[in-house]
Amino acid sequence: MSARRKFICGNWKMNGTASEAASLIAGIVGNWKDAYRNVELAVCPPFTALLEVHALVSGRGVQIALGAQNCYHETKGAFTGEISARMLVEANCTYVILGHSERRTIFEEDDVTINKKVRAALSVSLKPILCVGETLDERELNQTYEVLLRQLKEGLRDVSASDMKHITIAYEPVWAIGTGRTATPEIAQNAHSFIRMEIAKLYDDSIANAIIIQYGGSMKPDNAKELLAQPDIDGGLIGGAALDAKQFLAIADAALN
Ligand code: 13P
């Protein structure tokens, strides 16, 4: 058994005005139980709801961390529309999701850009959740491992061994995101074990054994338990099911056992 603590994180994507976000977090806080202290729970609302969500979490005796869904790599300046890592820290974020496949495809972010963001986040002690994952075409062409290795190597370029304790990896097969088509536990486990093995090669065994590797892609209450039971699946990055407080907490329940 690994000593890794399970980490369940909700990626709300572009869902939730401040008032909608308030009612979602209220549902999570209202149904929170002490046992959740045994897992790491986080939510990543849109930027505009971060302060509202923080206000509704803090001082309630619950342990729910806050994350953002993106940041820019520069610290400040003439970058209209962008948000820096330091701004996110000031907005009470512990985590930032980087390299999500929607950023890679819709917003054309490449591995070099993502790596700059990873290093910018680390420089202000914001913890990156680095997403990697293959498209359906890449899987069908047997390129899955090649793609994962490239995204890992490039995304983690110049990240020191000591900074690796602040990194979470999320394996998100693109074909499973928002499609209802979950990777089987076996497919996911194989990818996770590959990622851990490559981290061991890039760094060392103790870093590889300690790193949290989340699965993301149509994780729901009814498939979470089986996925989370796999030896190298340490949590979930949850999209659709994280928009419903009960479903999100049901996944957290699956992580407790
Ligand atoms: P779904 O859970 O909606 O498939 O989204 C997964 C995801 O992209 C989380 O980052």
CSV table of C-alpha atoms and ligand atoms in Angstrom, one decimal:
chain,number,residue,atom,x,y,z
A,1,MET,CA,0.0,0.0,0.0
A,2,SER,CA,1.3,3.4,-0.8
A,3,ALA,CA,1.4,6.2,1.8
A,4,ARG,CA,0.0,8.7,-0.7
A,5,ARG,CA,-3.1,10.6,0.4
A,6,LYS,CA,-5.9,10.7,-2.2
A,7,PHE,CA,-6.5,14.1,-3.8
A,8,ILE,CA,-9.9,14.9,-5.2
A,9,CYS,CA,-10.1,18.2,-7.1
A,10,GLY,CA,-13.1,19.8,-8.8
A,11,ASN,CA,-12.3,21.6,-12.1
A,12,TRP,CA,-15.4,23.8,-12.5
A,13,LYS,CA,-14.2,25.0,-15.9
A,14,MET,CA,-16.2,28.0,-17.2
A,15,ASN,CA,-19.1,27.2,-15.1
A,16,GLY,CA,-20.4,29.3,-12.2
A,17,THR,CA,-21.1,33.0,-11.9
A,18,ALA,CA,-20.2,34.1,-8.4
A,19,SER,CA,-23.7,33.4,-7.1
A,20,GLU,CA,-23.9,30.0,-8.7
A,21,ALA,CA,-20.4,29.2,-7.4
A,22,ALA,CA,-21.6,30.3,-3.9
A,23,SER,CA,-24.5,27.9,-3.9
A,24,LEU,CA,-22.3,25.0,-5.2
A,25,ILE,CA,-19.6,25.6,-2.5
A,26,ALA,CA,-22.4,26.0,0.1
A,27,GLY,CA,-23.6,22.5,-0.8
A,28,ILE,CA,-20.1,21.1,-0.4
A,29,VAL,CA,-19.4,22.9,2.9
A,30,GLY,CA,-22.9,21.9,4.2
A,31,ASN,CA,-22.3,18.2,3.5
A,32,TRP,CA,-18.7,18.1,4.5
A,33,LYS,CA,-17.7,15.6,7.2
A,34,ASP,CA,-14.6,15.2,9.4
A,35,ALA,CA,-13.5,12.0,7.6
A,36,TYR,CA,-12.6,14.2,4.6
A,37,ARG,CA,-9.6,15.3,6.6
A,38,ASN,CA,-8.1,12.0,5.4
A,39,VAL,CA,-8.1,13.1,1.8
A,40,GLU,CA,-7.0,16.3,0.0
A,41,LEU,CA,-10.1,18.1,-1.4
A,42,ALA,CA,-9.9,21.2,-3.6
A,43,VAL,CA,-12.1,23.1,-6.0
A,44,CYS,CA,-11.0,25.2,-8.9
A,45,PRO,CA,-13.8,27.8,-9.7
A,46,PRO,CA,-13.5,30.5,-12.4
A,47,PHE,CA,-11.2,33.4,-11.4
A,48,THR,CA,-14.2,35.7,-10.8
A,49,ALA,CA,-15.6,33.3,-8.1
A,50,LEU,CA,-12.4,32.7,-6.2
A,51,LEU,CA,-12.9,35.3,-3.5
A,52,GLU,CA,-16.5,34.4,-3.0
A,53,VAL,CA,-15.7,30.7,-2.7
A,54,HIS,CA,-12.8,31.4,-0.3
A,55,ALA,CA,-15.1,33.5,1.9
A,56,LEU,CA,-17.6,30.7,2.1
A,57,VAL,CA,-15.0,28.1,3.0
A,58,SER,CA,-12.8,29.9,5.5
A,59,GLY,CA,-13.7,29.8,9.1
A,60,ARG,CA,-16.2,27.0,8.6
A,61,GLY,CA,-14.0,24.3,10.1
A,62,VAL,CA,-13.8,22.5,6.7
A,63,GLN,CA,-10.6,21.6,4.8
A,64,ILE,CA,-11.2,22.4,1.2
A,65,ALA,CA,-8.3,24.0,-0.8
A,66,LEU,CA,-8.8,26.4,-3.6
A,67,GLY,CA,-7.2,26.3,-7.0
A,68,ALA,CA,-7.3,28.2,-10.3
A,69,GLN,CA,-7.6,26.8,-13.8
A,70,ASN,CA,-4.8,28.7,-15.5
A,71,CYS,CA,-2.3,31.5,-15.1
A,72,TYR,CA,0.2,33.5,-17.2
A,73,HIS,CA,3.9,33.0,-16.8
A,74,GLU,CA,4.9,36.7,-16.5
A,75,THR,CA,4.7,38.4,-13.1
A,76,LYS,CA,3.1,41.6,-14.2
A,77,GLY,CA,2.8,44.1,-17.0
A,78,ALA,CA,1.1,44.8,-20.3
A,79,PHE,CA,-0.6,41.4,-20.8
A,80,THR,CA,-4.2,42.4,-21.2
A,81,GLY,CA,-6.6,39.7,-20.0
A,82,GLU,CA,-4.0,37.6,-18.2
A,83,ILE,CA,-3.7,36.7,-14.5
A,84,SER,CA,-0.3,36.1,-12.8
A,85,ALA,CA,0.6,33.3,-10.4
A,86,ARG,CA,1.1,35.8,-7.6
A,87,MET,CA,-2.4,37.2,-8.1
A,88,LEU,CA,-3.7,33.7,-7.6
A,89,VAL,CA,-1.8,33.3,-4.4
A,90,GLU,CA,-3.3,36.5,-3.2
A,91,ALA,CA,-6.7,35.2,-4.1
A,92,ASN,CA,-6.0,32.3,-1.7
A,93,CYS,CA,-5.2,29.7,-4.3
A,94,THR,CA,-3.1,26.7,-3.3
A,95,TYR,CA,-3.2,25.0,-6.7
A,96,VAL,CA,-3.3,25.9,-10.3
A,97,ILE,CA,-4.3,23.5,-13.1
A,98,LEU,CA,-1.9,23.8,-16.0
A,99,GLY,CA,-1.8,22.2,-19.4
A,100,HIS,CA,-5.4,21.1,-19.4
A,101,SER,CA,-6.2,19.6,-22.8
A,102,GLU,CA,-8.8,22.3,-23.3
A,103,ARG,CA,-6.0,24.9,-23.0
A,104,ARG,CA,-3.8,22.8,-25.3
A,105,THR,CA,-6.4,22.4,-28.0
A,106,ILE,CA,-8.7,25.4,-27.9
A,107,PHE,CA,-6.1,27.9,-26.8
A,108,GLU,CA,-3.2,26.3,-28.6
A,109,GLU,CA,-0.9,26.1,-25.6
A,110,ASP,CA,2.2,24.1,-26.3
A,111,ASP,CA,4.6,22.3,-24.0
A,112,VAL,CA,7.0,25.2,-23.9
A,113,THR,CA,4.2,27.6,-22.8
A,114,ILE,CA,2.9,25.2,-20.2
A,115,ASN,CA,6.4,24.7,-18.8
A,116,LYS,CA,6.8,28.5,-18.4
A,117,LYS,CA,3.6,28.5,-16.4
A,118,VAL,CA,4.6,25.6,-14.3
A,119,ARG,CA,7.9,27.3,-13.3
A,120,ALA,CA,6.1,30.7,-12.7
A,121,ALA,CA,3.6,29.0,-10.4
A,122,LEU,CA,6.4,27.2,-8.5
A,123,SER,CA,8.3,30.5,-8.1
A,124,VAL,CA,5.5,31.8,-5.9
A,125,SER,CA,4.8,28.5,-4.2
A,126,LEU,CA,1.6,27.9,-6.1
A,127,LYS,CA,1.2,24.2,-6.7
A,128,PRO,CA,0.8,23.1,-10.3
A,129,ILE,CA,-1.6,20.3,-11.3
A,130,LEU,CA,0.1,19.4,-14.6
A,131,CYS,CA,-2.3,17.7,-17.0
A,132,VAL,CA,-1.1,15.2,-19.6
A,133,GLY,CA,-3.1,12.9,-21.9
A,134,GLU,CA,-3.4,11.6,-25.4
A,135,THR,CA,-6.2,12.2,-27.9
A,136,LEU,CA,-8.2,9.4,-29.4
A,137,ASP,CA,-6.2,9.6,-32.7
A,138,GLU,CA,-2.9,9.3,-30.7
A,139,ARG,CA,-4.2,6.3,-28.8
A,140,GLU,CA,-5.4,4.6,-31.9
A,141,LEU,CA,-2.0,5.2,-33.6
A,142,ASN,CA,-0.3,3.7,-30.5
A,143,GLN,CA,1.3,7.0,-29.6
A,144,THR,CA,-0.1,7.2,-26.1
A,145,TYR,CA,3.2,6.6,-24.2
A,146,GLU,CA,5.2,8.8,-26.6
A,147,VAL,CA,2.8,11.7,-26.1
A,148,LEU,CA,2.7,11.3,-22.3
A,149,LEU,CA,6.5,11.2,-22.1
A,150,ARG,CA,6.8,14.3,-24.2
A,151,GLN,CA,4.2,16.2,-22.2
A,152,LEU,CA,5.9,15.1,-18.9
A,153,LYS,CA,9.5,15.8,-20.0
A,154,GLU,CA,8.7,19.2,-21.6
A,155,GLY,CA,6.2,20.3,-18.9
A,156,LEU,CA,8.7,19.5,-16.1
A,157,ARG,CA,11.7,20.9,-17.9
A,158,ASP,CA,14.0,22.7,-15.3
A,159,VAL,CA,11.7,21.8,-12.4
A,160,SER,CA,14.1,20.8,-9.6
A,161,ALA,CA,13.8,17.6,-7.6
A,162,SER,CA,12.9,19.6,-4.5
A,163,ASP,CA,10.1,21.4,-6.3
A,164,MET,CA,8.6,18.0,-7.4
A,165,LYS,CA,6.9,17.7,-4.0
A,166,HIS,CA,4.7,20.6,-5.1
A,167,ILE,CA,3.7,19.0,-8.3
A,168,THR,CA,0.6,16.9,-9.0
A,169,ILE,CA,0.2,15.1,-12.3
A,170,ALA,CA,-3.3,14.6,-13.8
A,171,TYR,CA,-3.6,11.9,-16.4
A,172,GLU,CA,-6.6,13.0,-18.6
A,173,PRO,CA,-7.1,11.0,-21.7
A,174,VAL,CA,-8.7,13.6,-24.0
A,175,TRP,CA,-11.2,11.0,-25.4
A,176,ALA,CA,-12.6,10.5,-21.9
A,177,ILE,CA,-13.2,14.2,-21.0
A,178,GLY,CA,-16.8,15.2,-21.0
A,179,THR,CA,-17.7,12.3,-23.1
A,180,GLY,CA,-19.0,9.9,-20.5
A,181,ARG,CA,-16.5,7.5,-21.9
A,182,THR,CA,-14.2,6.7,-18.9
A,183,ALA,CA,-10.9,4.9,-19.3
A,184,THR,CA,-11.2,1.4,-17.9
A,185,PRO,CA,-9.4,1.0,-14.6
A,186,GLU,CA,-6.8,-1.1,-16.5
A,187,ILE,CA,-6.2,1.5,-19.2
A,188,ALA,CA,-5.9,4.2,-16.6
A,189,GLN,CA,-3.7,2.2,-14.3
A,190,ASN,CA,-1.3,1.3,-17.2
A,191,ALA,CA,-0.9,5.0,-18.0
A,192,HIS,CA,-0.4,6.0,-14.4
A,193,SER,CA,2.2,3.3,-13.8
A,194,PHE,CA,4.0,4.5,-17.0
A,195,ILE,CA,3.9,8.1,-15.7
A,196,ARG,CA,5.3,7.1,-12.3
A,197,MET,CA,8.0,5.0,-14.0
A,198,GLU,CA,9.1,7.9,-16.2
A,199,ILE,CA,9.2,10.3,-13.2
A,200,ALA,CA,11.5,7.8,-11.5
A,201,LYS,CA,13.7,8.0,-14.6
A,202,LEU,CA,13.6,11.8,-14.8
A,203,TYR,CA,14.1,12.2,-11.0
A,204,ASP,CA,14.3,9.2,-8.6
A,205,ASP,CA,12.2,6.5,-7.0
A,206,SER,CA,11.4,8.4,-3.9
A,207,ILE,CA,10.0,11.3,-5.9
A,208,ALA,CA,8.1,8.9,-8.2
A,209,ASN,CA,6.6,7.0,-5.2
A,210,ALA,CA,5.5,10.2,-3.5
A,211,ILE,CA,4.0,12.1,-6.4
A,212,ILE,CA,0.2,12.2,-6.6
A,213,ILE,CA,-1.2,11.2,-10.0
A,214,GLN,CA,-4.8,12.0,-10.5
A,215,TYR,CA,-7.1,10.5,-13.1
A,216,GLY,CA,-9.5,12.8,-15.0
A,217,GLY,CA,-12.1,12.0,-17.6
A,218,SER,CA,-15.7,11.3,-16.8
A,219,MET,CA,-14.9,10.2,-13.2
A,220,LYS,CA,-18.3,9.8,-11.5
A,221,PRO,CA,-19.5,8.4,-8.2
A,222,ASP,CA,-20.3,5.1,-9.9
A,223,ASN,CA,-16.8,4.5,-11.4
A,224,ALA,CA,-14.7,6.4,-8.9
A,225,LYS,CA,-14.2,3.5,-6.4
A,226,GLU,CA,-12.8,1.1,-9.0
A,227,LEU,CA,-10.5,3.7,-10.5
A,228,LEU,CA,-9.3,4.9,-7.1
A,229,ALA,CA,-8.6,1.3,-6.1
A,230,GLN,CA,-5.8,1.0,-8.7
A,231,PRO,CA,-2.4,1.2,-7.1
A,232,ASP,CA,-1.2,4.2,-9.1
A,233,ILE,CA,-4.4,6.2,-9.2
A,234,ASP,CA,-4.1,8.7,-6.3
A,235,GLY,CA,-7.1,10.9,-6.9
A,236,GLY,CA,-9.3,12.5,-9.5
A,237,LEU,CA,-9.6,15.7,-11.4
A,238,ILE,CA,-13.3,16.0,-11.8
A,239,GLY,CA,-15.2,18.1,-14.4
A,240,GLY,CA,-18.9,17.5,-14.8
A,241,ALA,CA,-19.5,15.6,-11.5
A,242,ALA,CA,-17.8,18.4,-9.6
A,243,LEU,CA,-20.6,20.8,-10.5
A,244,ASP,CA,-23.0,18.9,-8.2
A,245,ALA,CA,-22.1,19.0,-4.5
A,246,LYS,CA,-23.5,15.5,-3.7
A,247,GLN,CA,-21.7,13.9,-6.7
A,248,PHE,CA,-18.4,15.6,-5.8
A,249,LEU,CA,-18.6,14.4,-2.2
A,250,ALA,CA,-19.6,10.9,-3.3
A,251,ILE,CA,-16.3,10.8,-5.2
A,252,ALA,CA,-14.6,12.0,-2.1
A,253,ASP,CA,-16.3,9.2,-0.2
A,254,ALA,CA,-15.0,6.7,-2.7
A,255,ALA,CA,-11.5,8.0,-2.0
A,256,LEU,CA,-11.9,7.4,1.7
A,257,ASN,CA,-12.0,3.6,1.4
B,1,13P,P1,-15.2,15.5,-17.0
B,1,13P,O1,-15.1,14.9,-15.6
B,1,13P,O2,-16.4,16.4,-17.3
B,1,13P,O3,-15.0,14.4,-18.1
B,1,13P,O4,-13.9,16.5,-17.1
B,1,13P,C1,-12.7,16.0,-16.8
B,1,13P,C2,-11.7,17.2,-16.8
B,1,13P,O5,-11.4,17.7,-17.8
B,1,13P,C3,-11.2,17.6,-15.5
B,1,13P,O6,-10.2,18.5,-15.7
